[in-house]
Coordinates of N, CA and C in Angstrom, one line a residue:
X44 N 35.2 47.0 80.6 CA 35.8 47.6 79.4 C 34.8 48.4 78.7
X45 N 35.1 49.6 78.4 CA 34.2 50.6 77.8 C 34.0 50.3 76.3
X46 N 33.0 50.9 75.7 CA 32.7 50.7 74.3 C 33.8 51.3 73.5
X47 N 34.4 52.4 74.0 CA 35.5 53.1 73.3 C 36.7 52.1 73.2
X48 N 37.0 51.4 74.2 CA 38.1 50.4 74.2 C 37.9 49.3 73.2
X49 N 36.6 48.8 73.3 CA 36.2 47.8 72.3 C 36.4 48.2 70.9
X50 N 35.9 49.4 70.6 CA 36.0 50.0 69.2 C 37.5 50.2 68.8
X51 N 38.3 50.6 69.8 CA 39.7 50.8 69.5 C 40.4 49.4 69.1
X52 N 40.0 48.4 69.8 CA 40.6 47.0 69.5 C 40.2 46.5 68.1
X53 N 38.9 46.7 67.8 CA 38.5 46.2 66.4 C 39.1 47.1 65.3
X54 N 39.3 48.4 65.6 CA 40.0 49.2 64.6 C 41.4 48.8 64.4
X55 N 42.1 48.4 65.5 CA 43.4 47.9 65.4 C 43.5 46.6 64.6
X56 N 42.5 45.7 64.9 CA 42.5 44.4 64.2 C 42.3 44.6 62.7
X57 N 41.3 45.5 62.4 CA 41.0 45.7 61.0 C 42.1 46.3 60.2
X58 N 42.9 47.2 60.9 CA 44.0 47.8 60.3 C 45.1 46.8 60.0
X59 N 45.1 45.7 60.7 CA 46.2 44.6 60.5 C 45.7 43.6 59.4
X60 N 44.5 43.6 59.0 CA 44.0 42.6 58.0 C 44.6 42.8 56.6
X61 N 44.8 41.7 55.9 CA 45.2 41.8 54.5 C 44.0 41.9 53.6
X62 N 43.6 43.1 53.3 CA 42.4 43.3 52.5 C 42.5 42.8 51.1
X63 N 43.7 42.8 50.5 CA 43.9 42.2 49.2 C 43.6 40.7 49.2
X64 N 44.0 40.0 50.2 CA 43.7 38.6 50.3 C 42.2 38.4 50.5
X65 N 41.6 39.2 51.3 CA 40.1 39.0 51.5 C 39.4 39.2 50.2
X66 N 39.7 40.3 49.5 CA 39.0 40.6 48.3 C 39.3 39.5 47.2
X67 N 40.5 39.0 47.3 CA 40.9 37.9 46.3 C 40.1 36.6 46.6
X68 N 40.0 36.3 47.9 CA 39.2 35.1 48.3 C 37.7 35.2 48.0
X69 N 37.2 36.4 48.2 CA 35.8 36.7 47.9 C 35.6 36.6 46.4
X70 N 36.5 37.2 45.6 CA 36.4 37.1 44.1 C 36.4 35.6 43.7
X71 N 37.4 34.9 44.2 CA 37.5 33.5 43.9 C 36.2 32.7 44.2
X72 N 35.6 33.0 45.3 CA 34.4 32.3 45.7 C 33.3 32.5 44.7
X73 N 33.1 33.8 44.3 CA 32.1 34.1 43.3 C 32.4 33.5 42.0
X74 N 33.7 33.4 41.6 CA 34.0 32.8 40.3 C 33.7 31.3 40.3
X75 N 34.0 30.6 41.4 CA 33.7 29.2 41.6 C 32.2 29.0 41.6
X76 N 31.5 29.8 42.3 CA 30.0 29.7 42.3 C 29.5 29.9 40.9
X77 N 30.0 30.9 40.2 CA 29.5 31.1 38.8 C 29.8 30.0 37.9
X78 N 31.0 29.4 38.0 CA 31.3 28.3 37.1 C 30.5 27.1 37.5
X79 N 30.2 26.8 38.7 CA 29.4 25.7 39.2 C 28.0 25.8 38.6
X80 N 27.4 27.0 38.7 CA 26.1 27.3 38.2 C 26.0 27.1 36.7
X81 N 27.1 27.6 36.0 CA 27.2 27.5 34.5 C 27.3 26.0 34.1
X82 N 28.1 25.2 34.9 CA 28.3 23.8 34.6 C 27.0 23.1 34.8
X83 N 26.2 23.4 35.9 CA 25.0 22.8 36.1 C 24.0 23.0 35.0
X84 N 23.9 24.3 34.6 CA 23.0 24.6 33.5 C 23.4 24.0 32.2
X85 N 24.7 23.9 31.9 CA 25.1 23.2 30.7 C 24.8 21.8 30.7
X86 N 25.0 21.1 31.9 CA 24.6 19.7 32.0 C 23.1 19.5 31.7
X87 N 22.3 20.4 32.2 CA 20.9 20.3 32.0 C 20.6 20.4 30.5
X88 N 21.3 21.3 29.8 CA 21.0 21.5 28.4 C 21.5 20.3 27.6
X89 N 22.7 19.8 27.9 CA 23.3 18.6 27.2 C 22.4 17.4 27.4
X90 N 21.7 17.2 28.5 CA 20.9 16.1 28.7 C 19.4 16.3 28.4
X91 N 19.1 17.4 27.8 CA 17.8 17.8 27.5 C 17.5 17.3 26.0
X92 N 16.7 16.3 25.9 CA 16.4 15.8 24.5 C 15.7 16.8 23.7
X93 N 14.9 17.7 24.3 CA 14.2 18.7 23.5 C 15.2 19.8 23.0
X94 N 16.2 20.1 23.9 CA 17.1 21.2 23.5 C 18.2 20.7 22.4
X95 N 18.7 19.5 22.6 CA 19.7 18.9 21.7 C 19.2 17.5 21.3
X96 N 18.2 17.4 20.5 CA 17.7 16.0 20.1 C 18.6 15.4 19.1
X97 N 18.5 14.0 19.0 CA 19.1 13.3 17.9 C 18.2 13.4 16.7
X98 N 18.6 14.1 15.7 CA 17.7 14.4 14.6 C 17.7 13.4 13.5
X99 N 18.8 12.6 13.4 CA 18.9 11.6 12.3 C 19.9 10.5 12.7
X100 N 19.7 9.4 12.1 CA 20.6 8.2 12.2 C 20.9 7.8 10.8
X101 N 22.2 8.0 10.4 CA 22.6 7.6 9.1 C 23.2 6.2 9.1
X102 N 22.6 5.2 8.4 CA 23.0 3.8 8.4 C 23.7 3.5 7.1
X103 N 24.9 3.0 7.2 CA 25.7 2.6 6.0 C 26.0 1.1 6.2
X104 N 26.5 0.5 5.1 CA 26.8 -0.9 5.1 C 25.8 -1.7 4.3
X105 N 26.2 -2.8 3.7 CA 25.4 -3.6 2.8 C 24.3 -4.3 3.7
X106 N 23.1 -4.0 3.4 CA 22.0 -4.7 4.2 C 21.1 -5.4 3.2
X107 N 20.8 -6.7 3.6 CA 19.9 -7.5 2.8 C 18.7 -7.9 3.7
X108 N 19.0 -8.3 4.9 CA 18.0 -8.9 5.7 C 17.5 -8.0 6.9
X109 N 18.2 -6.9 7.1 CA 17.8 -6.0 8.2 C 17.2 -4.7 7.6
X110 N 15.9 -4.5 8.0 CA 15.1 -3.4 7.5 C 15.3 -2.2 8.3
X111 N 14.9 -1.0 7.7 CA 14.9 0.3 8.4 C 13.9 0.2 9.6
X112 N 12.8 -0.5 9.4 CA 11.8 -0.6 10.5 C 12.4 -1.3 11.7
X113 N 13.2 -2.4 11.5 CA 13.8 -3.1 12.6 C 14.8 -2.2 13.3
X114 N 15.6 -1.4 12.6 CA 16.5 -0.5 13.2 C 15.8 0.6 14.0
X115 N 14.8 1.1 13.5 CA 14.0 2.2 14.2 C 13.4 1.6 15.5
X116 N 12.9 0.4 15.4 CA 12.3 -0.3 16.6 C 13.4 -0.5 17.7
X117 N 14.6 -1.0 17.2 CA 15.7 -1.3 18.2 C 16.2 0.0 18.9
X118 N 16.1 1.1 18.2 CA 16.7 2.4 18.7 C 15.6 3.3 19.3
X119 N 14.4 2.8 19.3 CA 13.2 3.7 19.7 C 13.4 4.4 21.1
X120 N 13.8 3.6 22.1 CA 14.0 4.2 23.4 C 15.2 5.1 23.5
X121 N 16.3 4.6 22.9 CA 17.6 5.3 22.9 C 17.5 6.7 22.2
X122 N 16.6 6.8 21.2 CA 16.5 8.0 20.5 C 15.8 9.1 21.3
X123 N 15.2 8.8 22.4 CA 14.5 9.8 23.2 C 15.5 10.6 24.0
X124 N 16.8 10.2 24.0 CA 17.8 11.0 24.8 C 18.4 12.1 23.9
X125 N 19.2 12.9 24.6 CA 19.8 14.0 23.8 C 21.0 13.5 23.1
X126 N 21.5 14.4 22.2 CA 22.7 14.0 21.4 C 23.9 13.6 22.2
X127 N 24.1 14.3 23.4 CA 25.3 14.0 24.2 C 25.0 12.9 25.2
X128 N 23.8 12.8 25.6 CA 23.5 11.8 26.7 C 23.3 10.4 26.1
X129 N 23.1 10.3 24.8 CA 22.9 9.0 24.2 C 24.2 8.2 24.3
X130 N 24.1 7.0 24.8 CA 25.3 6.1 25.0 C 25.5 5.3 23.7
X131 N 26.6 5.6 23.0 CA 26.9 4.9 21.7 C 27.1 3.4 21.9
X132 N 27.6 3.1 23.1 CA 27.8 1.6 23.3 C 26.5 0.9 23.4
X133 N 25.5 1.6 24.1 CA 24.2 1.0 24.1 C 23.5 0.9 22.8
X134 N 23.7 1.9 22.0 CA 23.2 1.9 20.6 C 23.8 0.8 19.8
X135 N 25.1 0.6 20.0 CA 25.8 -0.5 19.3 C 25.2 -1.9 19.7
X136 N 25.0 -2.0 21.1 CA 24.5 -3.3 21.6 C 23.1 -3.6 21.1
X137 N 22.3 -2.5 21.0 CA 20.9 -2.7 20.5 C 20.9 -3.1 19.1
X138 N 21.8 -2.6 18.3 CA 21.8 -3.0 16.9 C 22.4 -4.4 16.7
X139 N 23.4 -4.7 17.5 CA 24.0 -6.1 17.3 C 23.1 -7.1 17.9
X140 N 22.1 -6.7 18.6 CA 21.1 -7.7 19.1 C 20.1 -8.1 18.0
X141 N 20.0 -7.3 16.9 CA 19.2 -7.7 15.8 C 19.7 -9.0 15.2
X142 N 18.8 -9.9 14.8 CA 19.2 -11.3 14.4 C 20.2 -11.4 13.3
X143 N 20.0 -10.5 12.3 CA 20.9 -10.6 11.1 C 22.1 -9.7 11.1
X144 N 22.3 -9.0 12.2 CA 23.4 -8.0 12.3 C 24.6 -8.8 13.0
X145 N 25.7 -8.8 12.3 CA 26.9 -9.4 12.9 C 27.7 -8.4 13.7
X146 N 27.9 -7.2 13.2 CA 28.7 -6.2 13.9 C 28.1 -4.8 13.6
X147 N 28.2 -3.9 14.6 CA 27.8 -2.5 14.3 C 28.8 -1.6 15.0
X148 N 29.1 -0.5 14.3 CA 29.9 0.6 14.9 C 29.1 1.9 14.8
X149 N 29.2 2.7 15.9 CA 28.4 3.9 16.0 C 29.3 5.1 16.5
X150 N 29.1 6.2 15.9 CA 29.8 7.4 16.3 C 28.9 8.6 16.2
X151 N 29.1 9.7 17.0 CA 28.3 10.9 16.9 C 28.9 11.8 15.8
X152 N 28.0 12.5 15.1 CA 28.4 13.5 14.1 C 27.7 14.8 14.4
X153 N 28.4 15.9 14.8 CA 27.9 17.1 15.2 C 27.1 17.7 13.9
X154 N 25.9 18.3 14.2 CA 25.4 18.7 15.5 C 24.4 17.8 16.1
X155 N 23.8 16.9 15.3 CA 22.6 16.1 15.8 C 22.4 14.8 15.1
X156 N 23.5 14.1 14.7 CA 23.4 12.9 13.9 C 24.2 11.8 14.5
X157 N 23.7 10.5 14.4 CA 24.5 9.4 14.7 C 24.8 8.6 13.4
X158 N 26.0 8.3 13.3 CA 26.4 7.5 12.1 C 26.7 6.1 12.4
X159 N 26.0 5.2 11.7 CA 26.1 3.7 12.0 C 26.6 3.0 10.8
X160 N 27.5 2.1 11.1 CA 27.9 1.2 10.0 C 27.6 -0.3 10.4
X161 N 26.8 -1.0 9.6 CA 26.4 -2.3 9.9 C 27.1 -3.3 9.0
X162 N 27.4 -4.5 9.6 CA 27.9 -5.6 8.9 C 26.9 -6.8 9.2
X163 N 26.3 -7.3 8.2 CA 25.3 -8.4 8.4 C 26.0 -9.7 8.5
X164 N 25.3 -10.7 9.1 CA 25.7 -12.1 9.0 C 25.7 -12.6 7.6
X165 N 26.7 -13.4 7.3 CA 26.7 -14.0 6.0 C 26.5 -15.5 6.2
X166 N 25.3 -15.9 6.0 CA 24.9 -17.3 6.2 C 25.5 -18.2 5.1
X167 N 26.2 -19.3 5.5 CA 26.7 -20.2 4.5 C 26.2 -21.6 4.7
X168 N 25.4 -21.8 5.7 CA 24.9 -23.2 5.9 C 23.8 -23.1 7.0
X169 N 22.8 -24.1 6.9 CA 21.9 -24.3 8.0 C 22.6 -25.2 9.0
X170 N 22.2 -24.9 10.3 CA 22.9 -25.6 11.4 C 21.9 -26.2 12.3
X171 N 22.0 -27.5 12.5 CA 21.1 -28.3 13.4 C 19.6 -27.9 13.2
X172 N 19.2 -27.8 12.0 CA 17.8 -27.6 11.7 C 17.4 -26.2 11.6
X173 N 17.3 -25.4 12.7 CA 16.7 -24.1 12.6 C 17.7 -23.0 12.9
X174 N 19.0 -23.2 13.0 CA 20.0 -22.2 13.2 C 20.8 -22.0 11.9
X175 N 21.8 -21.1 12.0 CA 22.6 -20.8 10.8 C 24.1 -20.9 11.2
X176 N 24.9 -21.0 10.2 CA 26.4 -20.8 10.4 C 26.8 -19.7 9.5
X177 N 27.6 -18.8 10.0 CA 28.2 -17.8 9.1 C 29.5 -18.3 8.5
X178 N 30.2 -17.4 7.8 CA 31.4 -17.9 7.0 C 32.6 -18.2 8.0
X179 N 32.5 -17.8 9.2 CA 33.5 -18.1 10.2 C 33.2 -19.4 11.0
X180 N 32.1 -20.0 10.7 CA 31.7 -21.2 11.4 C 31.0 -20.9 12.7
X181 N 30.5 -19.7 12.9 CA 29.9 -19.3 14.2 C 28.4 -19.5 14.0
X182 N 27.8 -20.0 15.1 CA 26.3 -20.3 15.1 C 25.6 -19.0 15.4
X183 N 24.5 -18.7 14.7 CA 23.6 -17.6 15.1 C 22.1 -18.0 14.7
X184 N 21.2 -17.4 15.5 CA 19.8 -17.6 15.3 C 19.2 -16.4 14.6
X185 N 18.4 -16.7 13.6 CA 17.8 -15.6 12.9 C 16.6 -16.3 12.1
X186 N 15.6 -15.5 11.8 CA 14.4 -16.0 11.1 C 14.8 -16.5 9.7
X187 N 14.1 -17.5 9.2 CA 14.3 -18.0 7.9 C 14.0 -16.9 6.8
X188 N 14.7 -16.9 5.8 CA 14.5 -15.9 4.7 C 14.4 -16.6 3.4
X189 N 13.3 -16.3 2.6 CA 13.0 -17.0 1.4 C 14.0 -16.6 0.3
X190 N 14.7 -15.4 0.4 CA 15.6 -15.0 -0.6 C 16.9 -15.6 -0.5
X191 N 17.2 -16.4 0.5 CA 18.5 -17.1 0.6 C 18.4 -18.3 -0.3
X192 N 19.4 -18.5 -1.1 CA 19.4 -19.7 -2.0 C 19.7 -20.9 -1.2
X193 N 19.7 -22.1 -1.9 CA 19.9 -23.3 -1.2 C 21.3 -23.4 -0.5
X194 N 21.3 -23.8 0.7 CA 22.5 -23.9 1.5 C 22.6 -25.3 2.0
X195 N 23.9 -25.8 2.3 CA 24.0 -27.1 2.8 C 23.5 -27.2 4.2
X196 N 23.1 -28.4 4.6 CA 22.5 -28.6 5.9 C 23.6 -29.3 6.8
X197 N 24.1 -28.7 7.8 CA 25.2 -29.2 8.6 C 24.6 -29.4 10.0
X198 N 25.2 -30.4 10.7 CA 24.7 -30.7 12.1 C 25.9 -31.2 12.9
X199 N 25.8 -31.1 14.2 CA 26.8 -31.6 15.1 C 26.7 -30.9 16.5
X200 N 27.6 -31.3 17.4 CA 27.6 -30.7 18.7 C 27.9 -29.2 18.5
X201 N 27.3 -28.3 19.4 CA 27.4 -26.9 19.2 C 28.9 -26.4 19.2
X202 N 29.7 -27.0 20.0 CA 31.1 -26.6 20.1 C 31.9 -27.0 18.9
X203 N 31.4 -27.8 18.0 CA 32.1 -28.3 16.9 C 31.7 -27.7 15.5
X204 N 31.0 -26.6 15.6 CA 30.5 -26.0 14.4 C 31.6 -25.6 13.4
X205 N 32.7 -25.0 13.9 CA 33.8 -24.6 13.0 C 34.4 -25.9 12.3
X206 N 34.6 -26.9 13.1 CA 35.2 -28.1 12.6 C 34.3 -28.7 11.5
X207 N 33.0 -28.7 11.7 CA 32.0 -29.3 10.8 C 32.0 -28.5 9.5
X208 N 32.1 -27.2 9.6 CA 32.1 -26.3 8.4 C 33.4 -26.5 7.6
X209 N 34.5 -26.6 8.3 CA 35.8 -26.8 7.6 C 35.8 -28.2 6.9
X210 N 35.3 -29.2 7.6 CA 35.3 -30.5 7.0 C 34.3 -30.5 5.8
X211 N 33.2 -29.9 5.9 CA 32.3 -29.8 4.8 C 33.0 -29.2 3.6
X212 N 33.7 -28.1 3.8 CA 34.4 -27.5 2.6 C 35.4 -28.4 2.0
X213 N 36.1 -29.1 2.8 CA 37.1 -30.1 2.3 C 36.5 -31.2 1.5
X214 N 35.5 -31.8 2.1 CA 34.8 -33.0 1.5 C 34.1 -32.5 0.2
X215 N 33.4 -31.4 0.3 CA 32.6 -30.9 -0.8 C 33.5 -30.6 -2.0
X216 N 34.6 -30.0 -1.7 CA 35.6 -29.7 -2.8 C 36.0 -30.9 -3.6
X217 N 36.4 -31.9 -2.8 CA 36.8 -33.2 -3.4 C 35.7 -33.8 -4.2
X218 N 34.5 -33.8 -3.7 CA 33.3 -34.4 -4.4 C 33.0 -33.5 -5.7
X219 N 33.0 -32.2 -5.5 CA 32.6 -31.4 -6.6 C 33.5 -31.5 -7.9
X220 N 34.8 -31.6 -7.7 CA 35.7 -31.8 -8.8 C 35.5 -33.1 -9.5
X221 N 34.8 -34.0 -8.9 CA 34.5 -35.3 -9.5 C 33.0 -35.4 -9.8
X222 N 32.3 -34.3 -9.9 CA 30.9 -34.3 -10.4 C 29.8 -34.5 -9.3
X223 N 30.1 -34.5 -8.1 CA 29.1 -34.7 -7.0 C 28.9 -33.4 -6.2
X224 N 27.7 -33.3 -5.7 CA 27.4 -32.2 -4.8 C 27.0 -32.7 -3.5
X225 N 27.7 -32.2 -2.5 CA 27.4 -32.6 -1.1 C 26.3 -31.7 -0.5
X226 N 25.1 -32.3 -0.2 CA 24.0 -31.5 0.3 C 24.0 -31.3 1.8
X227 N 24.6 -32.3 2.5 CA 24.6 -32.2 4.0 C 25.7 -33.0 4.6
X228 N 26.1 -32.6 5.8 CA 27.1 -33.3 6.5 C 26.8 -33.1 8.0
X229 N 26.9 -34.2 8.7 CA 26.7 -34.2 10.1 C 27.8 -34.9 10.9
X230 N 28.0 -34.5 12.1 CA 28.9 -35.1 13.0 C 28.2 -35.6 14.3
X231 N 28.2 -36.9 14.5 CA 27.5 -37.5 15.7 C 28.2 -37.1 17.0
X232 N 27.5 -37.3 18.1 CA 28.2 -37.1 19.4 C 29.4 -38.0 19.6
X233 N 29.4 -39.1 18.9 CA 30.5 -40.0 19.0 C 31.6 -39.7 17.9
X234 N 31.4 -38.6 17.2 CA 32.4 -38.1 16.2 C 32.5 -38.9 15.0
X235 N 31.3 -39.5 14.6 CA 31.2 -40.2 13.3 C 30.6 -39.3 12.3
X236 N 31.1 -39.3 11.0 CA 30.7 -38.4 10.0 C 29.7 -39.1 9.1
X237 N 28.7 -38.3 8.7 CA 27.6 -38.8 7.8 C 27.3 -37.8 6.8
X238 N 27.4 -38.1 5.5 CA 27.1 -37.2 4.5 C 25.9 -37.6 3.6
X239 N 25.3 -36.6 2.9 CA 24.2 -36.8 2.0 C 24.5 -36.0 0.7
X240 N 24.5 -36.7 -0.4 CA 24.6 -36.0 -1.7 C 23.3 -35.5 -2.2
X241 N 23.4 -34.6 -3.1 CA 22.1 -34.0 -3.7 C 21.3 -35.0 -4.4
X242 N 21.9 -36.1 -4.8 CA 21.1 -37.2 -5.4 C 20.3 -38.0 -4.4
X243 N 20.6 -37.8 -3.1 CA 19.9 -38.6 -2.1 C 20.8 -39.7 -1.5
X244 N 21.9 -40.0 -2.1 CA 22.8 -41.0 -1.6 C 23.4 -40.6 -0.3
X245 N 23.3 -41.5 0.7 CA 23.9 -41.3 2.0 C 25.2 -42.0 2.1
X246 N 26.2 -41.3 2.7 CA 27.5 -41.8 2.9 C 27.9 -41.9 4.3
X247 N 28.2 -43.1 4.8 CA 28.6 -43.3 6.1 C 30.2 -43.3 6.1
X248 N 30.8 -42.3 6.8 CA 32.2 -42.1 6.7 C 33.0 -42.5 7.9
X249 N 32.3 -42.7 9.0 CA 32.9 -43.1 10.3 C 33.7 -42.0 10.9
X250 N 34.7 -42.3 11.7 CA 35.4 -41.3 12.5 C 36.8 -41.0 11.9
X251 N 37.3 -41.9 11.1 CA 38.7 -41.7 10.6 C 38.8 -41.8 9.1
X252 N 39.9 -41.2 8.6 CA 40.2 -41.3 7.2 C 39.0 -40.9 6.3
X253 N 38.3 -39.9 6.6 CA 37.1 -39.6 5.8 C 37.5 -39.2 4.4
X254 N 38.6 -38.5 4.2 CA 38.9 -38.0 2.8 C 39.3 -39.3 2.0
X255 N 40.0 -40.2 2.5 CA 40.4 -41.4 1.8 C 39.1 -42.2 1.5
X256 N 38.2 -42.2 2.4 CA 36.9 -43.0 2.2 C 36.1 -42.3 1.1
X257 N 36.1 -41.0 1.1 CA 35.4 -40.3 0.0 C 36.0 -40.6 -1.4
X258 N 37.3 -40.7 -1.4 CA 38.0 -41.0 -2.7 C 37.7 -42.4 -3.1
X259 N 37.5 -43.3 -2.1 CA 37.1 -44.7 -2.4 C 35.7 -44.7 -3.0
X260 N 34.8 -43.9 -2.5 CA 33.5 -43.9 -3.1 C 33.5 -43.4 -4.5
X261 N 34.3 -42.3 -4.7 CA 34.5 -41.7 -6.1 C 35.0 -42.8 -7.1
X262 N 36.0 -43.6 -6.6 CA 36.6 -44.6 -7.5 C 35.6 -45.7 -7.8
X263 N 34.7 -46.1 -6.9 CA 33.9 -47.2 -7.1 C 32.5 -46.8 -7.7
X264 N 32.2 -45.6 -7.7 CA 30.9 -45.1 -8.2 C 30.6 -45.5 -9.6
X265 N 31.5 -45.4 -10.5 CA 31.2 -45.8 -11.9 C 30.8 -47.3 -12.0
X266 N 31.3 -48.1 -11.1 CA 30.8 -49.5 -11.1 C 29.4 -49.7 -10.5
X267 N 29.1 -48.8 -9.5 CA 27.8 -48.9 -8.8 C 26.7 -48.5 -9.8
X268 N 26.9 -47.5 -10.6 CA 25.8 -47.0 -11.5 C 25.6 -48.0 -12.6
X269 N 26.4 -48.9 -12.8 CA 26.2 -49.9 -13.9 C 25.2 -50.9 -13.4
X270 N 24.9 -51.0 -12.2 CA 23.9 -51.9 -11.6 C 22.5 -51.4 -12.0
X271 N 21.6 -52.3 -12.1 CA 20.2 -52.0 -12.4 C 19.5 -51.4 -11.3
X272 N 20.1 -51.5 -10.1 CA 19.4 -50.9 -8.9 C 20.0 -49.5 -8.6
X273 N 19.2 -48.7 -7.9 CA 19.6 -47.4 -7.5 C 20.2 -47.4 -6.2
X274 N 21.3 -46.7 -6.1 CA 22.1 -46.7 -4.8 C 21.3 -45.8 -3.8
X275 N 21.1 -46.2 -2.6 CA 20.5 -45.5 -1.5 C 21.6 -45.1 -0.5
X276 N 22.5 -46.0 -0.2 CA 23.4 -45.7 0.9 C 24.7 -46.5 0.6
X277 N 25.8 -45.8 1.0 CA 27.2 -46.4 0.8 C 27.9 -46.3 2.2
X278 N 28.2 -47.5 2.8 CA 28.8 -47.5 4.1 C 30.3 -47.7 3.8
X279 N 31.1 -46.7 4.1 CA 32.5 -46.7 3.9 C 33.4 -46.9 5.1
X280 N 32.7 -47.4 6.2 CA 33.4 -47.5 7.4 C 34.2 -48.8 7.5
X281 N 34.9 -49.2 6.4 CA 35.7 -50.4 6.4 C 37.1 -50.0 5.9
X282 N 38.1 -50.8 6.3 CA 39.5 -50.5 6.0 C 39.7 -50.5 4.5
X283 N 39.1 -51.5 3.8 CA 39.4 -51.6 2.3 C 38.2 -51.7 1.5
X284 N 37.1 -52.0 2.0 CA 35.9 -52.2 1.2 C 34.7 -51.2 1.5
X285 N 33.5 -51.6 1.1 CA 32.4 -50.8 1.4 C 31.1 -51.7 1.3
X286 N 30.0 -51.2 1.9 CA 28.8 -51.9 1.8 C 27.8 -51.0 1.1
X287 N 26.9 -51.5 0.3 CA 26.0 -50.7 -0.5 C 24.5 -51.1 -0.1
X288 N 23.7 -50.1 0.1 CA 22.3 -50.3 0.3 C 21.6 -49.8 -0.9
X289 N 20.7 -50.6 -1.4 CA 19.9 -50.2 -2.7 C 18.6 -49.7 -2.3
X290 N 18.0 -48.9 -3.2 CA 16.8 -48.2 -3.0 C 15.7 -49.2 -2.7
X291 N 15.5 -50.2 -3.6 CA 14.5 -51.2 -3.5 C 14.6 -52.0 -2.2
X292 N 15.8 -52.4 -1.8 CA 16.0 -53.1 -0.6 C 15.7 -52.3 0.6
X293 N 15.9 -51.0 0.6 CA 15.6 -50.1 1.7 C 14.1 -49.9 1.8
X294 N 13.4 -49.9 0.7 CA 11.9 -49.7 0.8 C 11.3 -51.0 1.3
X295 N 11.8 -52.2 1.0 CA 11.3 -53.4 1.5 C 11.6 -53.5 3.0
X296 N 12.7 -53.0 3.4 CA 13.1 -53.1 4.8 C 12.2 -52.2 5.7
X297 N 11.7 -51.1 5.0 CA 10.9 -50.1 5.8 C 9.5 -50.5 5.9
X298 N 9.0 -51.5 5.1 CA 7.6 -51.9 5.2 C 7.4 -52.9 6.3

């Protein structure tokens, strides 16, 4: 086959090609390439902490025990990211890991700010010595604070914290309207209740009918204080009566 014949065949093939389709495909290819490059560069910018840094964190919500320094420390690593690459869920988790923070909500605010709303734990009682209970009866661990006023001391199995708090509120209300202050209440592993008044009097309430037994103590107390001896303990774990331990007798027994 001669070169002339080969040239004639290619010329015939080229004359049959759809040049509009070829130019269209070529144009589409360059458009896709351009968009891909633009998207790649935009991604670099969005994740570049120097190009789009987080310039401020606005914290709202009533705070008593959580300082600005604690918040800055918790967010120190996360603040090194760009405005768009910062994960608000991670920011929320870091804030909620602070001991006195109960709940945190975080959202972005254009162009370079994070807005944070904090809800602190509201401690209503000491729990098992070194922990706390919030107003929902949930246990949380946090450092002791001197500015927290006197709180009742509650104790019991970890899973029973809500029951202990609810019972404390019921018993405390009955005692308070009769002139007594309940300083502490505990629930033993065998589900027996033990209370302590602010006067130091210990109340053994047992496992059943605790409210009726508290009322029995209230009814008999005027008779007890007429005695020359100081009451140390009242055992109410009886169906109809009670047993009284006196301060002097308790001191002799401890020697």
